[in-house]
Amino acid sequence: MTNRTVTVWIVAIVSFVVLMFVTPSIPQDQEYHDFADQRQFFGMPNALNVISNVPFFIIGVIGLVLCYYKNFFKLSLQGELCGWTFFYIGVAAVGFGSSYYHLEPNDARLVWDRLPMTIAFTSIIAIFIIERIDERKGTYSIIPLLLVGAVSILYWRFFDDLRPYALVQFVPCIAIPLMAIMLPPMYTHSSYWLWAAGFYLLAKVEEAIDDTIYEWTNHIVSGHTLKHLCAAMVPVFLTLMLAKRDIVAERISLLQVWKISWTKYKRNGVVTENETITYSTVPVEESRE
C-alpha cells in the first residue's frame, strides 16, 4: 500500500469520525412508511409501489446473464466482472426486497429494501476505481466497500441512526458524476453515467414529493411509484453503456472533451463574426429600342 493510499484512508476515516461527533443522529422517521398511494389491487396492499419494483428484477437478471454470456459486455479488466456481478445482483435483489417492504412497510422490512441498494451503490464505486484510478486497488476494494454498506444498514437498525447509511447512499451520488466528468475513461459512451445520475436525481425528487405528485395526477400514480420507475432507468442506461462501449484509443475525460468542443465553438464563432462580405459592381447595359 503506497503512502498516498494510506493518506487517503486516514483522511476518510478521520473525516467520518469527526462527522459522527459533530452531527446529531438521524433516527428513522416513522412517517416515511406512510406513502401516498396505499390502494389495493386484487388483494395486494400498496399495489403500484409493489409492482413498480418488477423492472429492477428484470434488468438485474438480464445484466447478470449478459455479464457471463460470451463476454457480451467486453469486460477487459481484472475485477470488472466481479464488480458488475455484484451490481446486477444488488439491482435484482432490489426488486424482491423493495416489493417485500412495500407489502407491509415497517423498519424491519425496510432493511431488505435498503441492503440491496447498498450493494449496488458500493459496487459501482469499486467499478469506477477499477476502470479510472487503479485496477488492482479497485478489485481489492470490492469486498471492503460491500461490508461498509452492510455495516451502515446494521448500524441504523441497531442504533436507529441513519448517518452512515446516508453517506453510503449520497456519497456515490456526488462522487460518480464527478469521476465520470473529471477522470479519463477507458471505454467509450462515458456520458451514459451522467444520464444514469440524472435519472437517479429525478427519482429522489419524486420520492420527496410523493403526495404532491399523487394529487397532481388525480390519484392515478404517486411520486414513490414514479421514483421506482426512474431509479430502474439507472441500470437500464448502464446496461446500454456496457453493450455499446468499446475501448478508447486515447483516454480523455469528459471535461477535456467539453473544453475542446467549447474552444472549437468559440473559434468558429469568431471566424463567423469576422467574416466580411464584399460586393462587386456589375455593369448594366442600357437597352436600345
Tab-separated table of N, CA and C in Angstrom, residues 283-289:
chain	number	residue	atom	x	y	z
A	283	PRO	N	-21.662	45.818	-64.238
A	283	PRO	CA	-22.124	46.865	-65.176
A	283	PRO	C	-23.441	46.464	-65.813
A	284	VAL	N	-24.278	47.445	-65.945
A	284	VAL	CA	-25.605	47.222	-66.538
A	284	VAL	C	-25.659	47.945	-67.869
A	285	GLU	N	-25.943	47.245	-68.919
A	285	GLU	CA	-26.036	47.852	-70.241
A	285	GLU	C	-27.464	48.367	-70.455
A	286	GLU	N	-27.535	49.591	-70.970
A	286	GLU	CA	-28.841	50.150	-71.265
A	286	GLU	C	-29.415	49.497	-72.498
A	287	SER	N	-30.660	49.218	-72.450
A	287	SER	CA	-31.321	48.573	-73.598
A	287	SER	C	-31.618	49.589	-74.669
A	288	ARG	N	-31.457	49.232	-75.900
A	288	ARG	CA	-31.740	50.118	-77.010
A	288	ARG	C	-33.042	49.698	-77.688
A	289	GLU	N	-33.860	50.662	-77.876
A	289	GLU	CA	-35.119	50.365	-78.536
A	289	GLU	C	-34.993	50.656	-80.031
